[in-house]
mmCIF file of C-alpha atoms and ligand atoms in Angstrom:
data_model
loop_
_atom_site.group_PDB
_atom_site.id
_atom_site.type_symbol
_atom_site.label_atom_id
_atom_site.label_comp_id
_atom_site.label_asym_id
_atom_site.label_seq_id
_atom_site.Cartn_x
_atom_site.Cartn_y
_atom_site.Cartn_z
ATOM 1 C CA UNK A 1 -17.746 -4.222 -21.858
ATOM 2 C CA UNK A 2 -16.495 -6.545 -24.629
ATOM 3 C CA UNK A 3 -13.479 -7.336 -22.471
ATOM 4 C CA UNK A 4 -15.632 -8.085 -19.422
ATOM 5 C CA UNK A 5 -17.942 -10.383 -21.394
ATOM 6 C CA UNK A 6 -14.927 -12.291 -22.621
ATOM 7 C CA UNK A 7 -13.641 -12.680 -19.100
ATOM 8 C CA UNK A 8 -16.971 -14.017 -17.927
ATOM 9 C CA UNK A 9 -17.050 -16.551 -20.751
ATOM 10 C CA UNK A 10 -13.393 -17.486 -20.299
ATOM 11 C CA UNK A 11 -13.661 -18.026 -16.558
ATOM 12 C CA UNK A 12 -17.165 -19.376 -16.378
ATOM 13 C CA UNK A 13 -18.126 -16.431 -14.215
ATOM 14 C CA UNK A 14 -21.569 -16.308 -15.840
ATOM 15 C CA UNK A 15 -22.630 -18.567 -12.965
ATOM 16 C CA UNK A 16 -23.519 -15.542 -10.931
ATOM 17 C CA UNK A 17 -25.367 -13.786 -13.697
ATOM 18 C CA UNK A 18 -27.146 -16.625 -15.471
ATOM 19 C CA UNK A 19 -30.312 -14.803 -16.564
ATOM 20 C CA UNK A 20 -32.282 -18.049 -16.837
ATOM 21 C CA UNK A 21 -31.604 -19.290 -13.320
ATOM 22 C CA UNK A 22 -33.741 -18.137 -10.431
ATOM 23 C CA UNK A 23 -31.962 -16.848 -7.333
ATOM 24 C CA UNK A 24 -32.973 -19.994 -5.474
ATOM 25 C CA UNK A 25 -31.567 -22.238 -8.212
ATOM 26 C CA UNK A 26 -28.316 -20.317 -8.178
ATOM 27 C CA UNK A 27 -27.939 -20.726 -4.442
ATOM 28 C CA UNK A 28 -28.578 -24.475 -4.359
ATOM 29 C CA UNK A 29 -25.252 -26.215 -4.425
ATOM 30 C CA UNK A 30 -24.844 -29.804 -5.585
ATOM 31 C CA UNK A 31 -23.821 -31.681 -2.404
ATOM 32 C CA UNK A 32 -21.299 -33.898 -4.254
ATOM 33 C CA UNK A 33 -19.594 -30.921 -5.876
ATOM 34 C CA UNK A 34 -19.656 -29.117 -2.549
ATOM 35 C CA UNK A 35 -17.957 -32.037 -0.784
ATOM 36 C CA UNK A 36 -15.232 -32.162 -3.494
ATOM 37 C CA UNK A 37 -14.749 -28.423 -3.207
ATOM 38 C CA UNK A 38 -14.394 -28.541 0.561
ATOM 39 C CA UNK A 39 -11.953 -31.451 0.319
ATOM 40 C CA UNK A 40 -9.812 -29.370 -2.035
ATOM 41 C CA UNK A 41 -9.866 -26.467 0.389
ATOM 42 C CA UNK A 42 -8.899 -28.763 3.261
ATOM 43 C CA UNK A 43 -5.821 -30.020 1.392
ATOM 44 C CA UNK A 44 -4.737 -26.432 0.699
ATOM 45 C CA UNK A 45 -5.305 -26.580 -3.077
ATOM 46 C CA UNK A 46 -6.057 -23.241 -4.737
ATOM 47 C CA UNK A 47 -9.446 -22.653 -6.319
ATOM 48 C CA UNK A 48 -9.162 -21.181 -9.812
ATOM 49 C CA UNK A 49 -11.782 -19.176 -11.758
ATOM 50 C CA UNK A 50 -12.793 -22.065 -14.043
ATOM 51 C CA UNK A 51 -13.309 -24.446 -11.074
ATOM 52 C CA UNK A 52 -16.717 -25.170 -9.658
ATOM 53 C CA UNK A 53 -17.373 -23.219 -6.478
ATOM 54 C CA UNK A 54 -20.400 -22.768 -4.183
ATOM 55 C CA UNK A 55 -22.595 -19.781 -4.850
ATOM 56 C CA UNK A 56 -21.867 -18.348 -1.415
ATOM 57 C CA UNK A 57 -18.084 -18.712 -1.808
ATOM 58 C CA UNK A 58 -18.264 -16.745 -5.065
ATOM 59 C CA UNK A 59 -20.569 -14.116 -3.563
ATOM 60 C CA UNK A 60 -18.410 -13.619 -0.500
ATOM 61 C CA UNK A 61 -15.215 -13.376 -2.529
ATOM 62 C CA UNK A 62 -16.730 -10.789 -4.848
ATOM 63 C CA UNK A 63 -17.912 -8.781 -1.828
ATOM 64 C CA UNK A 64 -14.546 -8.875 -0.122
ATOM 65 C CA UNK A 65 -12.273 -8.353 -3.134
ATOM 66 C CA UNK A 66 -14.495 -5.595 -4.476
ATOM 67 C CA UNK A 67 -14.477 -3.778 -1.106
ATOM 68 C CA UNK A 68 -10.718 -4.188 -1.040
ATOM 69 C CA UNK A 69 -10.334 -2.758 -4.582
ATOM 70 C CA UNK A 70 -12.564 0.215 -3.724
ATOM 71 C CA UNK A 71 -10.467 0.806 -0.581
ATOM 72 C CA UNK A 72 -7.359 1.108 -2.703
ATOM 73 C CA UNK A 73 -8.702 3.778 -5.059
ATOM 74 C CA UNK A 74 -10.483 5.700 -2.333
ATOM 75 C CA UNK A 75 -7.430 5.169 -0.106
ATOM 76 C CA UNK A 76 -5.307 7.055 -2.606
ATOM 77 C CA UNK A 77 -7.348 10.223 -2.017
ATOM 78 C CA UNK A 78 -6.318 11.399 1.493
ATOM 79 C CA UNK A 79 -2.624 11.056 0.608
ATOM 80 C CA UNK A 80 -3.169 12.262 -2.963
ATOM 81 C CA UNK A 81 -4.289 15.651 -1.675
ATOM 82 C CA UNK A 82 -0.791 16.056 -0.160
ATOM 83 C CA UNK A 83 1.259 15.469 -3.325
ATOM 84 C CA UNK A 84 1.526 19.170 -4.094
ATOM 85 C CA UNK A 85 2.215 20.025 -0.452
ATOM 86 C CA UNK A 86 4.674 17.269 0.527
ATOM 87 C CA UNK A 87 7.756 18.843 2.119
ATOM 88 C CA UNK A 88 10.544 18.657 -0.457
ATOM 89 C CA UNK A 89 11.087 17.122 -3.874
ATOM 90 C CA UNK A 90 12.039 13.621 -2.668
ATOM 91 C CA UNK A 91 8.977 13.294 -0.466
ATOM 92 C CA UNK A 92 6.803 14.467 -3.379
ATOM 93 C CA UNK A 93 8.319 11.825 -5.644
ATOM 94 C CA UNK A 94 7.885 9.064 -3.068
ATOM 95 C CA UNK A 95 4.274 10.078 -2.429
ATOM 96 C CA UNK A 96 3.432 10.200 -6.140
ATOM 97 C CA UNK A 97 4.870 6.687 -6.542
ATOM 98 C CA UNK A 98 2.938 5.393 -3.523
ATOM 99 C CA UNK A 99 -0.377 6.838 -4.657
ATOM 100 C CA UNK A 100 0.224 5.390 -8.113
ATOM 101 C CA UNK A 101 0.915 1.979 -6.546
ATOM 102 C CA UNK A 102 -2.392 2.078 -4.654
ATOM 103 C CA UNK A 103 -4.263 2.658 -7.912
ATOM 104 C CA UNK A 104 -2.306 -0.250 -9.420
ATOM 105 C CA UNK A 105 -3.437 -2.431 -6.506
ATOM 106 C CA UNK A 106 -7.026 -1.528 -7.290
ATOM 107 C CA UNK A 107 -6.474 -2.600 -10.910
ATOM 108 C CA UNK A 108 -5.149 -5.996 -9.789
ATOM 109 C CA UNK A 109 -8.014 -6.458 -7.369
ATOM 110 C CA UNK A 110 -10.760 -5.416 -9.808
ATOM 111 C CA UNK A 111 -9.296 -7.921 -12.268
ATOM 112 C CA UNK A 112 -9.357 -10.653 -9.596
ATOM 113 C CA UNK A 113 -12.996 -9.816 -8.767
ATOM 114 C CA UNK A 114 -13.911 -9.840 -12.467
ATOM 115 C CA UNK A 115 -12.754 -13.457 -12.762
ATOM 116 C CA UNK A 116 -15.706 -14.254 -10.487
ATOM 117 C CA UNK A 117 -18.199 -12.736 -12.889
ATOM 118 C CA UNK A 118 -18.901 -9.195 -11.744
ATOM 119 C CA UNK A 119 -18.016 -6.673 -14.455
ATOM 120 C CA UNK A 120 -15.824 -3.743 -13.489
ATOM 121 C CA UNK A 121 -18.396 -1.191 -14.659
ATOM 122 C CA UNK A 122 -20.940 -2.646 -12.250
ATOM 123 C CA UNK A 123 -18.424 -2.544 -9.397
ATOM 124 C CA UNK A 124 -17.618 1.068 -10.177
ATOM 125 C CA UNK A 125 -21.303 1.990 -10.311
ATOM 126 C CA UNK A 126 -21.876 0.275 -6.968
ATOM 127 C CA UNK A 127 -19.034 2.301 -5.475
ATOM 128 C CA UNK A 128 -20.132 5.681 -6.710
ATOM 129 C CA UNK A 129 -23.788 5.090 -5.931
ATOM 130 C CA UNK A 130 -22.788 4.290 -2.330
ATOM 131 C CA UNK A 131 -23.999 0.661 -2.538
ATOM 132 C CA UNK A 132 -20.584 -0.927 -1.940
ATOM 133 C CA UNK A 133 -18.457 -0.507 1.128
ATOM 134 C CA UNK A 134 -14.794 0.402 1.393
ATOM 135 C CA UNK A 135 -12.426 0.673 4.329
ATOM 136 C CA UNK A 136 -13.577 2.924 7.182
ATOM 137 C CA UNK A 137 -10.165 4.581 7.561
ATOM 138 C CA UNK A 138 -10.320 6.493 4.294
ATOM 139 C CA UNK A 139 -13.297 8.528 5.431
ATOM 140 C CA UNK A 140 -11.187 10.695 7.731
ATOM 141 C CA UNK A 141 -9.336 13.840 6.664
ATOM 142 C CA UNK A 142 -5.548 14.108 6.325
ATOM 143 C CA UNK A 143 -5.275 17.507 8.002
ATOM 144 C CA UNK A 144 -1.489 17.861 8.259
ATOM 145 C CA UNK A 145 1.657 16.291 6.819
ATOM 146 C CA UNK A 146 1.859 14.189 10.006
ATOM 147 C CA UNK A 147 -1.402 12.501 8.984
ATOM 148 C CA UNK A 148 0.306 11.361 5.783
ATOM 149 C CA UNK A 149 3.094 9.722 7.772
ATOM 150 C CA UNK A 150 0.564 8.031 10.077
ATOM 151 C CA UNK A 151 -1.265 6.648 7.032
ATOM 152 C CA UNK A 152 1.965 5.543 5.329
ATOM 153 C CA UNK A 153 3.297 3.886 8.456
ATOM 154 C CA UNK A 154 0.351 2.551 10.419
ATOM 155 C CA UNK A 155 -2.411 2.079 7.851
ATOM 156 C CA UNK A 156 -0.037 0.403 5.447
ATOM 157 C CA UNK A 157 1.225 -1.714 8.356
ATOM 158 C CA UNK A 158 -2.344 -2.679 9.268
ATOM 159 C CA UNK A 159 -3.071 -3.487 5.611
ATOM 160 C CA UNK A 160 0.022 -5.689 5.444
ATOM 161 C CA UNK A 161 -1.019 -7.680 8.537
ATOM 162 C CA UNK A 162 -4.410 -8.308 6.901
ATOM 163 C CA UNK A 163 -3.106 -8.964 3.382
ATOM 164 C CA UNK A 164 -0.253 -11.294 4.363
ATOM 165 C CA UNK A 165 -2.877 -13.448 6.036
ATOM 166 C CA UNK A 166 -5.310 -13.279 3.089
ATOM 167 C CA UNK A 167 -2.454 -13.985 0.622
ATOM 168 C CA UNK A 168 -2.383 -17.557 1.921
ATOM 169 C CA UNK A 169 -6.089 -17.903 1.147
ATOM 170 C CA UNK A 170 -7.818 -20.394 -1.130
ATOM 171 C CA UNK A 171 -8.739 -18.301 -4.184
ATOM 172 C CA UNK A 172 -5.820 -18.285 -6.649
ATOM 173 C CA UNK A 173 -6.270 -14.903 -8.392
ATOM 174 C CA UNK A 174 -6.814 -13.032 -5.102
ATOM 175 C CA UNK A 175 -3.944 -14.653 -3.244
ATOM 176 C CA UNK A 176 -1.517 -14.090 -6.144
ATOM 177 C CA UNK A 177 -2.549 -10.436 -6.433
ATOM 178 C CA UNK A 178 -1.972 -10.029 -2.697
ATOM 179 C CA UNK A 179 1.576 -11.391 -2.868
ATOM 180 C CA UNK A 180 2.524 -8.599 -5.243
ATOM 181 C CA UNK A 181 0.525 -5.992 -3.346
ATOM 182 C CA UNK A 182 2.248 -6.907 -0.063
ATOM 183 C CA UNK A 183 5.683 -6.498 -1.653
ATOM 184 C CA UNK A 184 4.782 -2.952 -2.700
ATOM 185 C CA UNK A 185 3.067 -2.164 0.597
ATOM 186 C CA UNK A 186 6.273 -2.983 2.447
ATOM 187 C CA UNK A 187 7.989 -0.150 0.568
ATOM 188 C CA UNK A 188 5.110 2.132 1.543
ATOM 189 C CA UNK A 189 5.540 1.105 5.136
ATOM 190 C CA UNK A 190 9.256 1.966 4.983
ATOM 191 C CA UNK A 191 8.619 5.425 3.557
ATOM 192 C CA UNK A 192 5.806 6.014 6.064
ATOM 193 C CA UNK A 193 7.973 4.911 8.983
ATOM 194 C CA UNK A 194 10.888 7.075 7.864
ATOM 195 C CA UNK A 195 8.641 10.154 7.705
ATOM 196 C CA UNK A 196 7.049 9.254 11.051
ATOM 197 C CA UNK A 197 10.439 8.866 12.800
ATOM 198 C CA UNK A 198 11.625 12.119 11.199
ATOM 199 C CA UNK A 199 8.770 14.029 12.836
ATOM 200 C CA UNK A 200 9.028 12.155 16.137
ATOM 201 C CA UNK A 201 12.712 13.033 16.441
ATOM 202 C CA UNK A 202 12.351 16.563 15.080
ATOM 203 C CA UNK A 203 11.375 19.841 16.750
ATOM 204 C CA UNK A 204 8.791 20.008 19.539
ATOM 205 C CA UNK A 205 6.317 21.451 17.002
ATOM 206 C CA UNK A 206 6.819 18.480 14.678
ATOM 207 C CA UNK A 207 6.443 16.045 17.573
ATOM 208 C CA UNK A 208 3.231 17.779 18.707
ATOM 209 C CA UNK A 209 1.832 17.662 15.155
ATOM 210 C CA UNK A 210 2.573 13.930 14.992
ATOM 211 C CA UNK A 211 1.046 13.246 18.410
ATOM 212 C CA UNK A 212 -2.106 15.088 17.384
ATOM 213 C CA UNK A 213 -2.384 13.052 14.158
ATOM 214 C CA UNK A 214 -1.806 9.801 16.038
ATOM 215 C CA UNK A 215 -4.502 10.683 18.577
ATOM 216 C CA UNK A 216 -7.007 11.299 15.775
ATOM 217 C CA UNK A 217 -6.140 8.177 13.751
ATOM 218 C CA UNK A 218 -5.859 5.642 16.566
ATOM 219 C CA UNK A 219 -9.527 4.714 16.861
ATOM 220 C CA UNK A 220 -10.105 4.390 13.079
ATOM 221 C CA UNK A 221 -7.019 2.137 12.940
ATOM 222 C CA UNK A 222 -8.362 -0.078 15.734
ATOM 223 C CA UNK A 223 -11.627 -0.246 13.763
ATOM 224 C CA UNK A 224 -9.749 -1.112 10.540
ATOM 225 C CA UNK A 225 -9.576 -4.847 11.358
ATOM 226 C CA UNK A 226 -13.348 -5.069 11.561
ATOM 227 C CA UNK A 227 -15.783 -5.679 14.432
ATOM 228 C CA UNK A 228 -14.868 -8.047 17.289
ATOM 229 C CA UNK A 229 -15.005 -11.742 16.375
ATOM 230 C CA UNK A 230 -18.061 -12.314 18.538
ATOM 231 C CA UNK A 231 -20.131 -9.988 16.338
ATOM 232 C CA UNK A 232 -18.316 -10.438 12.997
ATOM 233 C CA UNK A 233 -20.908 -11.663 10.494
ATOM 234 C CA UNK A 234 -18.703 -13.343 7.905
ATOM 235 C CA UNK A 235 -15.606 -14.575 9.724
ATOM 236 C CA UNK A 236 -16.719 -18.101 10.554
ATOM 237 C CA UNK A 237 -17.727 -19.021 6.986
ATOM 238 C CA UNK A 238 -14.765 -17.255 5.423
ATOM 239 C CA UNK A 239 -12.302 -18.999 7.738
ATOM 240 C CA UNK A 240 -13.851 -22.392 6.941
ATOM 241 C CA UNK A 241 -13.332 -21.761 3.204
ATOM 242 C CA UNK A 242 -9.886 -20.225 3.764
ATOM 243 C CA UNK A 243 -10.848 -16.895 2.290
ATOM 244 C CA UNK A 244 -9.878 -15.252 5.566
ATOM 245 C CA UNK A 245 -6.868 -16.814 7.213
ATOM 246 C CA UNK A 246 -7.045 -14.958 10.523
ATOM 247 C CA UNK A 247 -9.900 -13.527 12.553
ATOM 248 C CA UNK A 248 -10.418 -9.790 13.038
ATOM 249 C CA UNK A 249 -9.326 -10.000 16.692
ATOM 250 C CA UNK A 250 -6.211 -12.021 15.861
ATOM 251 C CA UNK A 251 -5.125 -9.545 13.183
ATOM 252 C CA UNK A 252 -5.745 -6.590 15.506
ATOM 253 C CA UNK A 253 -3.724 -8.265 18.251
ATOM 254 C CA UNK A 254 -0.869 -9.043 15.852
ATOM 255 C CA UNK A 255 -0.809 -5.408 14.729
ATOM 256 C CA UNK A 256 -0.686 -4.214 18.345
ATOM 257 C CA UNK A 257 2.247 -6.540 19.105
ATOM 258 C CA UNK A 258 4.239 -5.453 16.079
ATOM 259 C CA UNK A 259 3.615 -1.701 16.081
ATOM 260 C CA UNK A 260 2.667 -0.369 19.531
ATOM 261 C CA UNK A 261 6.211 -0.937 20.855
ATOM 262 C CA UNK A 262 7.619 1.009 17.875
ATOM 263 C CA UNK A 263 5.281 3.938 18.649
ATOM 264 C CA UNK A 264 6.098 3.929 22.362
ATOM 265 C CA UNK A 265 9.859 3.675 21.644
ATOM 266 C CA UNK A 266 9.641 7.055 19.933
ATOM 267 C CA UNK A 267 8.203 8.675 23.069
ATOM 268 C CA UNK A 268 4.711 8.987 21.615
ATOM 269 C CA UNK A 269 1.562 8.042 23.498
ATOM 270 C CA UNK A 270 -1.658 6.384 22.382
ATOM 271 C CA UNK A 271 -5.079 7.686 23.433
ATOM 272 C CA UNK A 272 -6.025 4.575 25.377
ATOM 273 C CA UNK A 273 -5.063 4.325 29.070
ATOM 274 C CA UNK A 274 -5.922 0.613 29.140
ATOM 275 C CA UNK A 275 -3.424 -0.534 26.515
ATOM 276 C CA UNK A 276 -1.236 -3.274 27.935
ATOM 277 C CA UNK A 277 0.142 -6.610 26.878
ATOM 278 C CA UNK A 278 -0.044 -9.844 28.793
ATOM 279 C CA UNK A 279 3.451 -11.141 28.087
ATOM 280 C CA UNK A 280 2.510 -14.710 28.994
ATOM 281 C CA UNK A 281 -0.368 -15.004 26.509
ATOM 282 C CA UNK A 282 0.643 -12.323 23.986
ATOM 283 C CA UNK A 283 -2.867 -10.837 24.289
ATOM 284 C CA UNK A 284 -3.406 -7.089 24.420
ATOM 285 C CA UNK A 285 -5.963 -5.399 26.619
ATOM 286 C CA UNK A 286 -7.488 -2.259 25.117
ATOM 287 C CA UNK A 287 -10.526 -0.061 25.626
ATOM 288 C CA UNK A 288 -13.477 -0.995 23.485
ATOM 289 C CA UNK A 289 -13.495 1.620 20.724
ATOM 290 C CA UNK A 290 -16.752 3.370 19.845
ATOM 291 C CA UNK A 291 -18.269 0.804 17.482
ATOM 292 C CA UNK A 292 -21.291 3.009 16.783
ATOM 293 C CA UNK A 293 -18.903 5.426 15.054
ATOM 294 C CA UNK A 294 -17.477 2.536 12.992
ATOM 295 C CA UNK A 295 -20.921 1.466 11.759
ATOM 296 C CA UNK A 296 -21.911 5.062 11.045
ATOM 297 C CA UNK A 297 -18.758 5.583 8.953
ATOM 298 C CA UNK A 298 -19.026 2.372 6.939
ATOM 299 C CA UNK A 299 -22.672 3.115 6.202
ATOM 300 C CA UNK A 300 -21.701 6.418 4.574
ATOM 301 C CA UNK A 301 -21.870 8.971 7.371
ATOM 302 C CA UNK A 302 -18.210 9.574 8.230
ATOM 303 C CA UNK A 303 -16.438 12.935 8.109
ATOM 304 C CA UNK A 304 -15.344 12.537 4.457
ATOM 305 C CA UNK A 305 -17.608 9.899 2.846
ATOM 306 C CA UNK A 306 -19.503 12.396 0.724
ATOM 307 C CA UNK A 307 -16.335 14.153 -0.389
ATOM 308 C CA UNK A 308 -14.628 10.851 -1.312
ATOM 309 C CA UNK A 309 -17.552 9.632 -3.419
ATOM 310 C CA UNK A 310 -17.941 13.040 -5.053
ATOM 311 C CA UNK A 311 -14.333 12.796 -6.311
ATOM 312 C CA UNK A 312 -14.971 9.333 -7.756
ATOM 313 C CA UNK A 313 -18.239 10.515 -9.350
ATOM 314 C CA UNK A 314 -16.398 13.429 -10.933
ATOM 315 C CA UNK A 315 -13.633 11.103 -12.193
ATOM 316 C CA UNK A 316 -16.232 8.756 -13.658
ATOM 317 C CA UNK A 317 -17.962 11.502 -15.617
ATOM 318 C CA UNK A 318 -14.877 13.370 -16.751
ATOM 319 C CA UNK A 319 -13.013 10.181 -17.770
ATOM 320 C CA UNK A 320 -15.910 8.720 -19.726
ATOM 321 C CA UNK A 321 -14.642 9.985 -23.089
ATOM 322 C CA UNK A 322 -11.360 8.097 -22.570
ATOM 323 C CA UNK A 323 -13.156 4.840 -21.832
ATOM 324 C CA UNK A 324 -15.455 5.348 -24.817
ATOM 325 C CA UNK A 325 -12.427 5.891 -27.046
ATOM 326 C CA UNK A 326 -10.806 2.697 -25.714
ATOM 327 C CA UNK A 327 -13.912 0.576 -26.284
ATOM 328 C CA UNK A 328 -14.134 1.659 -29.945
ATOM 329 C CA UNK A 329 -10.636 0.748 -30.968
ATOM 330 C CA UNK A 330 -11.520 0.113 -34.612
ATOM 331 C CA UNK A 331 -13.151 3.449 -35.125
ATOM 332 C CA UNK A 332 -11.195 6.028 -37.136
ATOM 333 C CA UNK A 333 -10.360 9.257 -35.404
ATOM 334 C CA UNK A 334 -9.600 12.592 -37.018
ATOM 335 C CA UNK A 335 -5.888 13.340 -37.072
ATOM 336 C CA UNK A 336 -5.304 16.650 -35.363
ATOM 337 C CA UNK A 337 -3.948 19.271 -37.778
ATOM 338 C CA UNK A 338 -1.785 21.025 -35.239
HETATM 339 N N1 LIG B 401 -14.198 -0.881 6.785
HETATM 340 O O1 LIG B 401 -18.186 -9.814 9.224
HETATM 341 P P1 LIG B 401 -17.117 -8.754 9.208
HETATM 342 C C1 LIG B 401 -5.561 -0.655 2.319
HETATM 343 C C2 LIG B 401 -17.784 -4.496 7.269
HETATM 344 S S1 LIG B 401 -6.684 -1.841 1.855
HETATM 345 C C3 LIG B 401 -15.391 -0.973 6.185
HETATM 346 O O2 LIG B 401 -16.061 -8.877 10.235
HETATM 347 P P2 LIG B 401 -15.326 -9.522 7.071
HETATM 348 C C4 LIG B 401 -4.446 -0.339 1.378
HETATM 349 C C5 LIG B 401 -17.809 -5.770 6.445
HETATM 350 O O3 LIG B 401 -17.586 -5.501 5.085
HETATM 351 C C6 LIG B 401 -7.875 -1.826 3.148
HETATM 352 N N2 LIG B 401 -16.242 -2.019 6.374
HETATM 353 O O4 LIG B 401 -16.484 -8.658 7.741
HETATM 354 C C7 LIG B 401 -4.067 1.088 1.492
HETATM 355 C C8 LIG B 401 -19.199 -6.281 6.743
HETATM 356 O O5 LIG B 401 -20.157 -5.545 5.999
HETATM 357 P P3 LIG B 401 -21.022 -6.214 4.762
HETATM 358 C C9 LIG B 401 -8.997 -2.748 2.887
HETATM 359 C C10 LIG B 401 -15.822 -3.000 7.203
HETATM 360 O O6 LIG B 401 -15.386 -9.275 5.629
HETATM 361 C C11 LIG B 401 -3.265 1.532 2.542
HETATM 362 C C12 LIG B 401 -19.404 -5.856 8.193
HETATM 363 O O7 LIG B 401 -18.496 -4.804 8.448
HETATM 364 N N3 LIG B 401 -8.608 -4.115 3.058
HETATM 365 O O8 LIG B 401 -5.713 -0.150 3.373
HETATM 366 C C13 LIG B 401 -14.572 -2.978 7.831
HETATM 367 O O9 LIG B 401 -15.380 -10.921 7.572
HETATM 368 C C14 LIG B 401 -2.909 2.894 2.639
HETATM 369 C C15 LIG B 401 -19.180 -7.019 9.148
HETATM 370 O O10 LIG B 401 -17.765 -7.302 9.320
HETATM 371 C C16 LIG B 401 -9.432 -5.111 2.713
HETATM 372 O O11 LIG B 401 -10.508 -4.873 2.238
HETATM 373 C C17 LIG B 401 -13.746 -1.858 7.597
HETATM 374 N N4 LIG B 401 -12.548 -1.715 8.175
HETATM 375 O O12 LIG B 401 -13.968 -8.886 7.676
HETATM 376 C C18 LIG B 401 -4.505 2.002 0.535
HETATM 377 C C19 LIG B 401 -8.898 -6.510 2.888
HETATM 378 N N5 LIG B 401 -14.456 -4.090 8.583
HETATM 379 O O13 LIG B 401 -20.070 -6.449 3.631
HETATM 380 C C20 LIG B 401 -4.142 3.340 0.629
HETATM 381 C C21 LIG B 401 -9.912 -7.573 2.560
HETATM 382 C C22 LIG B 401 -15.593 -4.790 8.438
HETATM 383 O O14 LIG B 401 -21.617 -7.481 5.290
HETATM 384 C C23 LIG B 401 -3.344 3.782 1.673
HETATM 385 N N6 LIG B 401 -10.985 -7.638 3.509
HETATM 386 N N7 LIG B 401 -16.422 -4.124 7.620
HETATM 387 O O15 LIG B 401 -22.055 -5.162 4.433
HETATM 388 C C24 LIG B 401 -10.949 -8.320 4.698
HETATM 389 O O16 LIG B 401 -9.922 -8.913 5.056
HETATM 390 C C25 LIG B 401 -12.216 -8.374 5.496
HETATM 391 O O17 LIG B 401 -13.276 -7.958 4.670
HETATM 392 C C26 LIG B 401 -12.185 -7.492 6.791
HETATM 393 C C27 LIG B 401 -13.594 -7.551 7.444
HETATM 394 C C28 LIG B 401 -11.171 -8.036 7.781
HETATM 395 C C29 LIG B 401 -11.875 -6.027 6.471
#
């Protein structure tokens, strides 16, 4: 807590939590400061934590970075359950390293969100109480080893499309964190693709297992980029402030162009008879996925939401003694006799 308070003071993040300001006062932005801020954004300058920023810019960034950080730690869970069952020593090692990287990404992202004034403990409480969102895709089970390769290949690929775009965004700490995260994600993508190709070119049983996993994951992956632009709530404002650098539909289309050909080349199919590309425009046609399922999942009612949060709640309670020990660094501890 001491550390968080220092961060807030250091970066001026108290703006969001000023106890003396009413909500209305906090939301009223000085028009001159706002014009300067928008001019900076237009010239491509980065916004840093100590800079003045509109209330809504700060609020939106906290929302997005926090959801991203939560997605990383929850995202480690479906693959994490496969560490002990990964086929062979090398695949175990690679999976351990990947899962560890995802947790590291969460650390970077929580730190970036903290520079905006929301303490990590509050973010963690909002996750485990179910108040905060995290990516839809991590609420589905990884039933077989093929699921792990689909996650490593296609979900990491989808994350890279999104994060490479966001890495060019206006908020310094977030964009710098994303540069490093993308470098690591590209290794994940390589290990996912290698495992995916191995199954696709293996026995008919391996191929069937992969096809089954792909069929189950396709719709959640299409959902991953968010609702269509015409109903996306935040895109317009976030694009204006260069927090998002591409729309949901553009990112989804880019992902289709880069990865559908790779899937088809391996002789696999996708569970959408309408998938086709207009070569002249580069636009893909696809069946509208079931968006009611997407909203149900992100509101907490997916196949694994309860299980995922239960793991985080358990980790919070059973790791509390470690955090308490860290916060009281000056306290003397008994030296163990044995
Ligand atoms: N899941 O107005 P929009 C990873 C919500 S990291 C859940 O279009 P926006 C690494 C949205 O929050 C994956 N909720 O929203 C890894 C909003 O609800 P709210 C995470 C979603 O923000 C790989 C509502 O719908 N990446 O995978 C989703 O403009 C492998 C309206 O939507 C990031 O978080 C969704 N998919 O655009 C780890 C990147 N989509 O808050 C382990 C940063 C939308 O009003 C293994 N985030 N919603 O209640 C973004 O780029 C954006 O937030 C989007 C959504 C593009 C995800």
